[in-house]
Amino acid sequence: MLDRRLIRQEPDAVRDAIARKGLEAPVDEFIKLDEKWRSVTHKRDELKAEMNVASKSIGELMKAGKKEEAEAAKAASASLKAQIQDLEEQERTFESLLEDVELEFPNMPHESAPDGLTPEDNRPVREWGEKPFFAEGTKPHWEIAVEHGLIDFDRASKISGSGFAVYTGIGAKLQRALISLMLDIQTTKNGYDEVYPPALVLGSSLVGTGNLPKFADDLYQADDDLWLIPTAEVPVTNLYRDEIMDGTVLPVKKCAHTPCFRKEAGAAGRDTRGIQRMHQFEKVELVKMVLPERSYDALEELVRDAESVLQALGLHYRVIELCAGDMGDKGCKAYDLEVWAPGIGEYLEISSCTNFEAFQARRANIRFRRGPGEKPEFVHILNGSGLALPRLIAAILESGRLANGDVVLPPALHSYMGIDVISADN
RNA sequence: GGACAGAUGGCCGAGUGGCUUAAGGCGCCCGCCUGCUAAGCGGGUUGGGGGUGAACGCCCCCUCCCGGGUUCGAAUCCCGGUCUGUCCGCCA
């Protein structure tokens, strides 16, 4: 959601900024409705003020025992009342239409976000580590996983259809170990507080983060108004919905492990082999709420926090700055982390770190106060994956595979796993 | 799933149709007073929207869980909902 005043006062700037994403916003429709809404509201308020004065004087007349005058005044206010009722109905109608239009507005990209509409326009920022060399080649993770009995794809599709995985034995333990490692890094080294939120949320929470109403098709709906979360971003961000925080508690930094559920409709084909794109997957998410003037520094820190996991695991990756057209609807500026998967020979998007500025805060009404007596302001909200499990597991398996088929685990995992190598023996 | 009870400001808590501009208390802020602190005295202290102004401001509307309704007038009456508590049922 954007600032109503901004759209009113600088409609062209808003339109142009959103056009950089290749998107259109209903600016004209908004302005038309907003004008109607304001004029109706203004008129209604004036009549209400009149009515309030009249009611008060009726009360005084009654008290003074002047029954007849009071009755006359009552009769006189009848038409006022009818007008007010009519205007209130109009006001409700316009307000609701205005909200519908308002929720359709994408966020505006930050001026520093590169121009462009496709991934080719994204800007490489930096790389870490090197591509490992495999003299005798390596394999895609789905082959390695089956070889070692880590994932059972066949039985997964038997019980749940396509797009699911059953992690078995060491495979299941590897996922559990990675979740623990990532949460430990974020809580002990990077200063995040751990939370474990519900995986089912009300529709209003999804409106707050910007998933509804526009992107209902991406989501699983469990009940009338209960939805499966597509990411922990949704429940964690909404923890503070309709709250005014003391500015001194900022920055708020939360990390959470949850399952994530996505329909991924229309995504069949490329990039869907193995565990690259699942309907259900685990993820550790990082969410930050910060002072507005700090949010771009906070974005850089957030990216470093997500990177620290890949560095701890010794995996080669690169950081990409997304162009305006590739960052999606909600963001102002975003970086992707792409981990190298040598078996597939591709970089896999494993984290997306985004600054939403006040877009989500406005939708979810999350504010802070700088000091006693100060006006509440919207916080700036950022989030990033830290990290998504399936692609991380894919990268670990493909990167650690030896010529003899064994998979060497990164040292950071040894104590969590109790083994150093996945081999035929275990 | 069933029954009953409740929801009032930052917090506690009074309030059954107009004297509520929400009593009283606590907390917090500003001032006065005072060797310091405490006490005491005075004042202030929800949030949202709209209008106006260069600005400090000023004006109007709304806000006693939410949404409707009755009434000239609603914290108060009516209807629908949400959440919390207690008991019953079911249950890892």
GROMACS .gro file of C-alpha atoms in nm, chain A:
model
  426
    1MET     CA    1   0.000   0.000   0.000
    2LEU     CA    2   0.127   0.345  -0.086
    3ASP     CA    3   0.076   0.673   0.094
    4ARG     CA    4  -0.257   0.818  -0.020
    5ARG     CA    5  -0.118   1.169  -0.007
    6LEU     CA    6   0.167   1.073  -0.236
    7ILE     CA    7  -0.069   0.935  -0.500
    8ARG     CA    8  -0.286   1.247  -0.474
    9GLN     CA    9  -0.002   1.492  -0.495
   10GLU     CA   10   0.236   1.320  -0.736
   11PRO     CA   11   0.032   1.081  -0.947
   12ASP     CA   12   0.275   1.093  -1.239
   13ALA     CA   13   0.577   1.012  -1.026
   14VAL     CA   14   0.390   0.712  -0.885
   15ARG     CA   15   0.283   0.595  -1.226
   16ASP     CA   16   0.634   0.631  -1.369
   17ALA     CA   17   0.799   0.448  -1.081
   18ILE     CA   18   0.563   0.154  -1.112
   19ALA     CA   19   0.608   0.152  -1.487
   20ARG     CA   20   0.974   0.067  -1.422
   21LYS     CA   21   0.848  -0.269  -1.299
   22GLY     CA   22   0.656  -0.315  -1.619
   23LEU     CA   23   0.337  -0.281  -1.416
   24GLU     CA   24   0.048  -0.042  -1.423
   25ALA     CA   25  -0.127   0.104  -1.122
   26PRO     CA   26  -0.488   0.224  -1.127
   27VAL     CA   27  -0.380   0.581  -1.051
   28ASP     CA   28  -0.662   0.755  -1.234
   29GLU     CA   29  -0.922   0.533  -1.079
   30PHE     CA   30  -0.776   0.597  -0.737
   31ILE     CA   31  -0.778   0.974  -0.783
   32LYS     CA   32  -1.135   0.974  -0.906
   33LEU     CA   33  -1.258   0.765  -0.615
   34ASP     CA   34  -1.048   0.954  -0.366
   35GLU     CA   35  -1.199   1.284  -0.472
   36LYS     CA   36  -1.550   1.148  -0.446
   37TRP     CA   37  -1.475   0.991  -0.112
   38ARG     CA   38  -1.328   1.310   0.029
   39SER     CA   39  -1.613   1.529  -0.091
   40VAL     CA   40  -1.876   1.292   0.051
   41THR     CA   41  -1.686   1.261   0.377
   42HIS     CA   42  -1.648   1.634   0.407
   43LYS     CA   43  -2.017   1.698   0.346
   44ARG     CA   44  -2.117   1.428   0.591
   45ASP     CA   45  -1.892   1.572   0.861
   46GLU     CA   46  -2.043   1.916   0.818
   47LEU     CA   47  -2.395   1.785   0.855
   48LYS     CA   48  -2.293   1.576   1.152
   49ALA     CA   49  -2.151   1.882   1.320
   50GLU     CA   50  -2.487   2.053   1.270
   51MET     CA   51  -2.669   1.751   1.400
   52ASN     CA   52  -2.450   1.729   1.709
   53VAL     CA   53  -2.528   2.089   1.796
   54ALA     CA   54  -2.900   2.029   1.745
   55SER     CA   55  -2.901   1.716   1.960
   56LYS     CA   56  -2.727   1.892   2.238
   57SER     CA   57  -2.976   2.175   2.241
   58ILE     CA   58  -3.264   1.927   2.244
   59GLY     CA   59  -3.113   1.771   2.552
   60GLU     CA   60  -3.093   2.111   2.718
   61LEU     CA   61  -3.452   2.198   2.629
   62MET     CA   62  -3.571   1.868   2.774
   63LYS     CA   63  -3.382   1.932   3.090
   64ALA     CA   64  -3.533   2.280   3.118
   65GLY     CA   65  -3.878   2.123   3.080
   66LYS     CA   66  -3.951   2.296   2.747
   67LYS     CA   67  -4.117   1.994   2.593
   68GLU     CA   68  -4.282   2.167   2.301
   69GLU     CA   69  -3.971   2.345   2.181
   70ALA     CA   70  -3.781   2.020   2.207
   71GLU     CA   71  -4.038   1.839   1.994
   72ALA     CA   72  -4.019   2.114   1.733
   73ALA     CA   73  -3.641   2.085   1.720
   74LYS     CA   74  -3.669   1.708   1.680
   75ALA     CA   75  -3.898   1.748   1.383
   76ALA     CA   76  -3.662   2.002   1.230
   77SER     CA   77  -3.368   1.764   1.241
   78ALA     CA   78  -3.548   1.487   1.052
   79SER     CA   79  -3.428   1.592   0.707
   80LEU     CA   80  -3.074   1.642   0.833
   81LYS     CA   81  -3.079   1.287   0.955
   82ALA     CA   82  -3.198   1.153   0.623
   83GLN     CA   83  -2.921   1.338   0.440
   84ILE     CA   84  -2.659   1.208   0.678
   85GLN     CA   85  -2.775   0.851   0.635
   86ASP     CA   86  -2.758   0.886   0.261
   87LEU     CA   87  -2.408   1.030   0.274
   88GLU     CA   88  -2.290   0.763   0.514
   89GLU     CA   89  -2.399   0.495   0.276
   90GLN     CA   90  -2.212   0.667  -0.005
   91GLU     CA   91  -1.909   0.707   0.216
   92ARG     CA   92  -1.903   0.334   0.293
   93THR     CA   93  -1.933   0.248  -0.072
   94PHE     CA   94  -1.652   0.480  -0.182
   95GLU     CA   95  -1.426   0.383   0.106
   96SER     CA   96  -1.459   0.018   0.019
   97LEU     CA   97  -1.400   0.079  -0.351
   98LEU     CA   98  -1.103   0.295  -0.264
   99GLU     CA   99  -0.952   0.024  -0.050
  100ASP     CA  100  -0.995  -0.231  -0.325
  101VAL     CA  101  -0.810  -0.007  -0.567
  102GLU     CA  102  -0.547   0.080  -0.310
  103LEU     CA  103  -0.465  -0.285  -0.246
  104GLU     CA  104  -0.400  -0.331  -0.617
  105PHE     CA  105  -0.111  -0.084  -0.619
  106PRO     CA  106   0.231  -0.246  -0.650
  107ASN     CA  107   0.514  -0.095  -0.451
  108MET     CA  108   0.744   0.156  -0.615
  109PRO     CA  109   1.103   0.047  -0.684
  110HIS     CA  110   1.381   0.242  -0.517
  111GLU     CA  111   1.571   0.475  -0.748
  112SER     CA  112   1.886   0.268  -0.699
  113ALA     CA  113   1.723  -0.049  -0.834
  114PRO     CA  114   1.854  -0.116  -1.185
  115ASP     CA  115   1.625  -0.057  -1.482
  116GLY     CA  116   1.502  -0.359  -1.669
  117LEU     CA  117   1.220  -0.605  -1.693
  118THR     CA  118   1.383  -0.947  -1.721
  119PRO     CA  119   1.646  -1.148  -1.531
  120GLU     CA  120   1.902  -1.049  -1.797
  121ASP     CA  121   1.888  -0.697  -1.655
  122ASN     CA  122   1.977  -0.810  -1.305
  123ARG     CA  123   2.314  -0.688  -1.179
  124PRO     CA  124   2.575  -0.927  -1.040
  125VAL     CA  125   2.714  -0.779  -0.719
  126ARG     CA  126   2.970  -1.025  -0.588
  127GLU     CA  127   3.070  -1.389  -0.573
  128TRP     CA  128   3.199  -1.593  -0.283
  129GLY     CA  129   3.419  -1.902  -0.310
  130GLU     CA  130   3.486  -2.089  -0.630
  131LYS     CA  131   3.310  -2.345  -0.839
  132PRO     CA  132   3.436  -2.682  -0.721
  133PHE     CA  133   3.607  -2.892  -0.988
  134PHE     CA  134   3.501  -3.252  -1.051
  135ALA     CA  135   3.750  -3.442  -1.269
  136GLU     CA  136   3.506  -3.731  -1.304
  137GLY     CA  137   3.192  -3.522  -1.305
  138THR     CA  138   2.916  -3.509  -1.050
  139LYS     CA  139   2.545  -3.582  -1.058
  140PRO     CA  140   2.220  -3.396  -1.011
  141HIS     CA  141   2.096  -3.412  -0.654
  142TRP     CA  142   1.791  -3.622  -0.737
  143GLU     CA  143   2.018  -3.905  -0.846
  144ILE     CA  144   2.247  -3.868  -0.546
  145ALA     CA  145   1.949  -3.855  -0.310
  146VAL     CA  146   1.799  -4.175  -0.448
  147GLU     CA  147   2.140  -4.347  -0.456
  148HIS     CA  148   2.180  -4.295  -0.083
  149GLY     CA  149   1.817  -4.336   0.015
  150LEU     CA  150   1.782  -3.977   0.128
  151ILE     CA  151   1.461  -3.892  -0.055
  152ASP     CA  152   1.175  -4.115  -0.171
  153PHE     CA  153   1.015  -3.941  -0.468
  154ASP     CA  154   0.794  -4.230  -0.575
  155ARG     CA  155   0.618  -4.275  -0.248
  156ALA     CA  156   0.586  -3.898  -0.211
  157SER     CA  157   0.385  -3.875  -0.531
  158LYS     CA  158   0.185  -4.180  -0.429
  159ILE     CA  159   0.063  -4.014  -0.111
  160SER     CA  160   0.050  -3.646  -0.218
  161GLY     CA  161   0.088  -3.621  -0.595
  162SER     CA  162   0.356  -3.431  -0.779
  163GLY     CA  163   0.571  -3.164  -0.618
  164PHE     CA  164   0.635  -3.336  -0.286
  165ALA     CA  165   0.927  -3.520  -0.131
  166VAL     CA  166   0.959  -3.774   0.146
  167TYR     CA  167   1.291  -3.726   0.322
  168THR     CA  168   1.412  -4.053   0.470
  169GLY     CA  169   1.683  -4.156   0.715
  170ILE     CA  170   1.995  -3.944   0.677
  171GLY     CA  171   1.810  -3.725   0.429
  172ALA     CA  172   1.555  -3.632   0.693
  173LYS     CA  173   1.830  -3.581   0.947
  174LEU     CA  174   2.025  -3.360   0.708
  175GLN     CA  175   1.728  -3.129   0.674
  176ARG     CA  176   1.681  -3.119   1.051
  177ALA     CA  177   2.051  -3.051   1.104
  178LEU     CA  178   2.051  -2.765   0.856
  179ILE     CA  179   1.750  -2.605   1.024
  180SER     CA  180   1.926  -2.618   1.360
  181LEU     CA  181   2.252  -2.486   1.217
  182MET     CA  182   2.081  -2.194   1.046
  183LEU     CA  183   1.875  -2.097   1.349
  184ASP     CA  184   2.185  -2.121   1.568
  185ILE     CA  185   2.383  -1.895   1.335
  186GLN     CA  186   2.109  -1.635   1.316
  187THR     CA  187   2.036  -1.631   1.689
  188THR     CA  188   2.389  -1.650   1.827
  189LYS     CA  189   2.596  -1.468   1.563
  190ASN     CA  190   2.356  -1.233   1.388
  191GLY     CA  191   2.129  -1.124   1.671
  192TYR     CA  192   1.788  -1.257   1.564
  193ASP     CA  193   1.518  -1.377   1.804
  194GLU     CA  194   1.376  -1.717   1.722
  195VAL     CA  195   1.001  -1.762   1.687
  196TYR     CA  196   0.789  -2.054   1.582
  197PRO     CA  197   0.461  -1.923   1.441
  198PRO     CA  198   0.146  -2.093   1.309
  199ALA     CA  199   0.154  -2.224   0.953
  200LEU     CA  200  -0.215  -2.144   0.907
  201VAL     CA  201  -0.319  -1.780   0.907
  202LEU     CA  202  -0.626  -1.566   0.853
  203GLY     CA  203  -0.676  -1.392   0.523
  204SER     CA  204  -0.620  -1.058   0.692
  205SER     CA  205  -0.261  -1.158   0.764
  206LEU     CA  206  -0.202  -1.231   0.398
  207VAL     CA  207  -0.344  -0.891   0.308
  208GLY     CA  208  -0.095  -0.739   0.549
  209THR     CA  209   0.207  -0.885   0.372
  210GLY     CA  210   0.066  -0.821   0.025
  211ASN     CA  211  -0.018  -1.177  -0.083
  212LEU     CA  212  -0.392  -1.114  -0.086
  213PRO     CA  213  -0.602  -1.015  -0.263
  214LYS     CA  214  -0.383  -1.018  -0.574
  215PHE     CA  215  -0.203  -1.349  -0.543
  216ALA     CA  216  -0.469  -1.583  -0.407
  217ASP     CA  217  -0.394  -1.828  -0.689
  218ASP     CA  218  -0.049  -1.900  -0.544
  219LEU     CA  219  -0.192  -2.006  -0.209
  220TYR     CA  220  -0.356  -2.308  -0.055
  221GLN     CA  221  -0.675  -2.229   0.128
  222ALA     CA  222  -0.750  -2.470   0.410
  223ASP     CA  223  -1.086  -2.340   0.524
  224ASP     CA  224  -1.318  -2.044   0.478
  225ASP     CA  225  -1.062  -1.794   0.598
  226LEU     CA  226  -0.764  -2.007   0.701
  227TRP     CA  227  -0.474  -2.028   0.460
  228LEU     CA  228  -0.147  -2.219   0.451
  229ILE     CA  229   0.147  -1.983   0.469
  230PRO     CA  230   0.369  -1.952   0.160
  231THR     CA  231   0.653  -1.830   0.385
  232ALA     CA  232   0.714  -1.748   0.752
  233GLU     CA  233   0.724  -1.385   0.641
  234VAL     CA  234   0.346  -1.384   0.669
  235PRO     CA  235   0.292  -1.485   1.033
  236VAL     CA  236   0.612  -1.322   1.158
  237THR     CA  237   0.543  -0.983   0.999
  238ASN     CA  238   0.187  -0.993   1.124
  239LEU     CA  239   0.299  -1.050   1.483
  240TYR     CA  240   0.306  -0.673   1.511
  241ARG     CA  241  -0.006  -0.592   1.312
  242ASP     CA  242  -0.203  -0.296   1.450
  243GLU     CA  243   0.065  -0.224   1.706
  244ILE     CA  244   0.260   0.090   1.789
  245MET     CA  245   0.607   0.000   1.907
  246ASP     CA  246   0.832   0.207   2.123
  247GLY     CA  247   1.101   0.326   1.880
  248THR     CA  248   1.371   0.212   2.118
  249VAL     CA  249   1.289  -0.155   2.051
  250LEU     CA  250   1.390  -0.114   1.686
  251PRO     CA  251   1.540  -0.286   1.504
  252VAL     CA  252   1.320  -0.590   1.562
  253LYS     CA  253   1.496  -0.896   1.418
  254LYS     CA  254   1.315  -1.229   1.403
  255CYS     CA  255   1.412  -1.564   1.256
  256ALA     CA  256   1.169  -1.849   1.213
  257HIS     CA  257   1.166  -2.199   1.074
  258THR     CA  258   0.835  -2.305   0.920
  259PRO     CA  259   0.705  -2.521   0.642
  260CYS     CA  260   0.599  -2.321   0.336
  261PHE     CA  261   0.317  -2.410   0.100
  262ARG     CA  262   0.293  -2.287  -0.257
  263LYS     CA  263   0.077  -2.394  -0.545
  264GLU     CA  264   0.344  -2.314  -0.804
  265ALA     CA  265   0.069  -2.329  -1.063
  266GLY     CA  266   0.201  -2.321  -1.417
  267ALA     CA  267   0.559  -2.377  -1.309
  268ALA     CA  268   0.582  -2.732  -1.446
  269GLY     CA  269   0.877  -2.807  -1.674
  270ARG     CA  270   1.213  -2.645  -1.632
  271ASP     CA  271   1.357  -2.600  -1.285
  272THR     CA  272   1.116  -2.850  -1.138
  273ARG     CA  273   1.328  -3.165  -1.138
  274GLY     CA  274   1.435  -3.303  -0.807
  275ILE     CA  275   1.358  -3.076  -0.516
  276GLN     CA  276   1.399  -2.738  -0.680
  277ARG     CA  277   1.034  -2.640  -0.672
  278MET     CA  278   0.803  -2.805  -0.422
  279HIS     CA  279   0.449  -2.749  -0.300
  280GLN     CA  280   0.575  -2.792   0.054
  281PHE     CA  281   0.922  -2.707   0.176
  282GLU     CA  282   1.102  -2.595   0.488
  283LYS     CA  283   1.264  -2.257   0.521
  284VAL     CA  284   1.431  -2.039   0.780
  285GLU     CA  285   1.315  -1.683   0.731
  286LEU     CA  286   1.461  -1.355   0.854
  287VAL     CA  287   1.232  -1.057   0.919
  288LYS     CA  288   1.346  -0.712   1.026
  289MET     CA  289   1.153  -0.400   1.127
  290VAL     CA  290   1.367  -0.089   1.135
  291LEU     CA  291   1.369   0.290   1.143
  292PRO     CA  292   1.288   0.425   0.795
  293GLU     CA  293   1.619   0.606   0.762
  294ARG     CA  294   1.803   0.282   0.840
  295SER     CA  295   1.630   0.044   0.601
  296TYR     CA  296   1.882   0.046   0.317
  297ASP     CA  297   2.172  -0.022   0.551
  298ALA     CA  298   1.955  -0.289   0.708
  299LEU     CA  299   1.905  -0.448   0.367
  300GLU     CA  300   2.281  -0.481   0.316
  301GLU     CA  301   2.312  -0.637   0.662
  302LEU     CA  302   2.026  -0.873   0.590
  303VAL     CA  303   2.200  -1.000   0.278
  304ARG     CA  304   2.521  -1.054   0.478
  305ASP     CA  305   2.323  -1.245   0.741
  306ALA     CA  306   2.180  -1.478   0.479
  307GLU     CA  307   2.522  -1.515   0.315
  308SER     CA  308   2.679  -1.614   0.644
  309VAL     CA  309   2.500  -1.949   0.626
  310LEU     CA  310   2.640  -2.030   0.282
  311GLN     CA  311   2.984  -1.926   0.398
  312ALA     CA  312   2.957  -2.147   0.705
  313LEU     CA  313   2.875  -2.436   0.472
  314GLY     CA  314   3.154  -2.344   0.229
  315LEU     CA  315   2.921  -2.329  -0.071
  316HIS     CA  316   3.003  -2.118  -0.374
  317TYR     CA  317   2.739  -1.856  -0.446
  318ARG     CA  318   2.679  -1.519  -0.603
  319VAL     CA  319   2.477  -1.215  -0.507
  320ILE     CA  320   2.250  -1.056  -0.767
  321GLU     CA  321   2.081  -0.720  -0.746
  322LEU     CA  322   1.737  -0.752  -0.903
  323CYS     CA  323   1.622  -0.506  -1.164
  324ALA     CA  324   1.295  -0.320  -1.110
  325GLY     CA  325   1.099  -0.559  -1.330
  326ASP     CA  326   1.224  -0.880  -1.167
  327MET     CA  327   1.177  -0.804  -0.800
  328GLY     CA  328   0.807  -0.867  -0.790
  329ASP     CA  329   0.511  -0.665  -0.683
  330LYS     CA  330   0.592  -0.573  -0.326
  331GLY     CA  331   0.959  -0.478  -0.314
  332CYS     CA  332   1.154  -0.153  -0.339
  333LYS     CA  333   1.491  -0.317  -0.371
  334ALA     CA  334   1.593  -0.680  -0.364
  335TYR     CA  335   1.897  -0.905  -0.377
  336ASP     CA  336   1.895  -1.273  -0.462
  337LEU     CA  337   2.149  -1.523  -0.336
  338GLU     CA  338   2.220  -1.794  -0.590
  339VAL     CA  339   2.405  -2.105  -0.479
  340TRP     CA  340   2.607  -2.309  -0.725
  341ALA     CA  341   2.467  -2.654  -0.793
  342PRO     CA  342   2.747  -2.834  -0.982
  343GLY     CA  343   2.543  -3.145  -1.063
  344ILE     CA  344   2.285  -2.943  -1.253
  345GLY     CA  345   2.544  -2.688  -1.359
  346GLU     CA  346   2.330  -2.394  -1.256
  347TYR     CA  347   2.305  -2.130  -0.993
  348LEU     CA  348   1.990  -2.183  -0.786
  349GLU     CA  349   1.800  -1.899  -0.623
  350ILE     CA  350   1.821  -1.983  -0.256
  351SER     CA  351   1.738  -1.655  -0.088
  352SER     CA  352   1.563  -1.336  -0.178
  353CYS     CA  353   1.628  -1.036   0.046
  354THR     CA  354   1.392  -0.745   0.005
  355ASN     CA  355   1.330  -0.400   0.148
  356PHE     CA  356   0.959  -0.322   0.133
  357GLU     CA  357   0.998   0.015   0.303
  358ALA     CA  358   0.653   0.104   0.445
  359PHE     CA  359   0.449  -0.096   0.192
  360GLN     CA  360   0.372  -0.385   0.425
  361ALA     CA  361   0.371  -0.170   0.739
  362ARG     CA  362   0.095   0.041   0.589
  363ARG     CA  363  -0.112  -0.263   0.491
  364ALA     CA  364  -0.062  -0.429   0.829
  365ASN     CA  365  -0.065  -0.102   1.026
  366ILE     CA  366   0.268  -0.158   1.201
  367ARG     CA  367   0.404   0.160   1.355
  368PHE     CA  368   0.651   0.298   1.605
  369ARG     CA  369   0.687   0.614   1.807
  370ARG     CA  370   1.023   0.788   1.829
  371GLY     CA  371   0.951   0.930   2.173
  372PRO     CA  372   0.675   1.032   2.413
  373GLY     CA  373   0.431   1.267   2.243
  374GLU     CA  374   0.565   1.198   1.893
  375LYS     CA  375   0.337   1.096   1.609
  376PRO     CA  376   0.335   0.727   1.520
  377GLU     CA  377   0.523   0.644   1.199
  378PHE     CA  378   0.529   0.333   0.984
  379VAL     CA  379   0.830   0.107   1.029
  380HIS     CA  380   1.024  -0.017   0.733
  381ILE     CA  381   1.005  -0.393   0.693
  382LEU     CA  382   1.254  -0.625   0.528
  383ASN     CA  383   1.278  -0.997   0.493
  384GLY     CA  384   1.496  -1.261   0.341
  385SER     CA  385   1.532  -1.634   0.331
  386GLY     CA  386   1.801  -1.768   0.550
  387LEU     CA  387   1.774  -2.015   0.372
  388ALA     CA  388   1.534  -2.238   0.176
  389LEU     CA  389   1.607  -2.603   0.255
  390PRO     CA  390   1.550  -2.805  -0.063
  391ARG     CA  391   1.789  -2.611  -0.284
  392LEU     CA  392   2.040  -2.593  -0.003
  393ILE     CA  393   2.031  -2.971   0.030
  394ALA     CA  394   2.065  -3.001  -0.347
  395ALA     CA  395   2.375  -2.781  -0.346
  396ILE     CA  396   2.531  -2.968  -0.053
  397LEU     CA  397   2.478  -3.307  -0.215
  398GLU     CA  398   2.604  -3.199  -0.555
  399SER     CA  399   2.900  -3.006  -0.416
  400GLY     CA  400   3.017  -3.277  -0.177
  401ARG     CA  401   2.999  -3.581  -0.402
  402LEU     CA  402   3.323  -3.769  -0.448
  403ALA     CA  403   3.421  -3.983  -0.746
  404ASN     CA  404   3.332  -4.297  -0.547
  405GLY     CA  405   2.979  -4.172  -0.486
  406ASP     CA  406   3.023  -4.074  -0.120
  407VAL     CA  407   2.906  -3.728  -0.019
  408VAL     CA  408   3.134  -3.525   0.208
  409LEU     CA  409   2.934  -3.304   0.445
  410PRO     CA  410   3.052  -2.950   0.526
  411PRO     CA  411   3.243  -2.945   0.859
  412ALA     CA  412   2.984  -2.711   1.014
  413LEU     CA  413   2.733  -2.996   0.992
  414HIS     CA  414   2.944  -3.273   1.141
  415SER     CA  415   2.840  -3.223   1.501
  416TYR     CA  416   2.475  -3.183   1.402
  417MET     CA  417   2.482  -3.497   1.186
  418GLY     CA  418   2.709  -3.720   1.389
  419ILE     CA  419   2.879  -3.825   1.064
  420ASP     CA  420   3.120  -3.656   0.824
  421VAL     CA  421   3.038  -3.846   0.509
  422ILE     CA  422   2.728  -3.996   0.356
  423SER     CA  423   2.846  -4.329   0.218
  424ALA     CA  424   2.712  -4.673   0.134
  425ASP     CA  425   2.798  -4.779   0.492
  426ASN     CA  426   2.542  -4.557   0.656
   0.00000   0.00000   0.00000
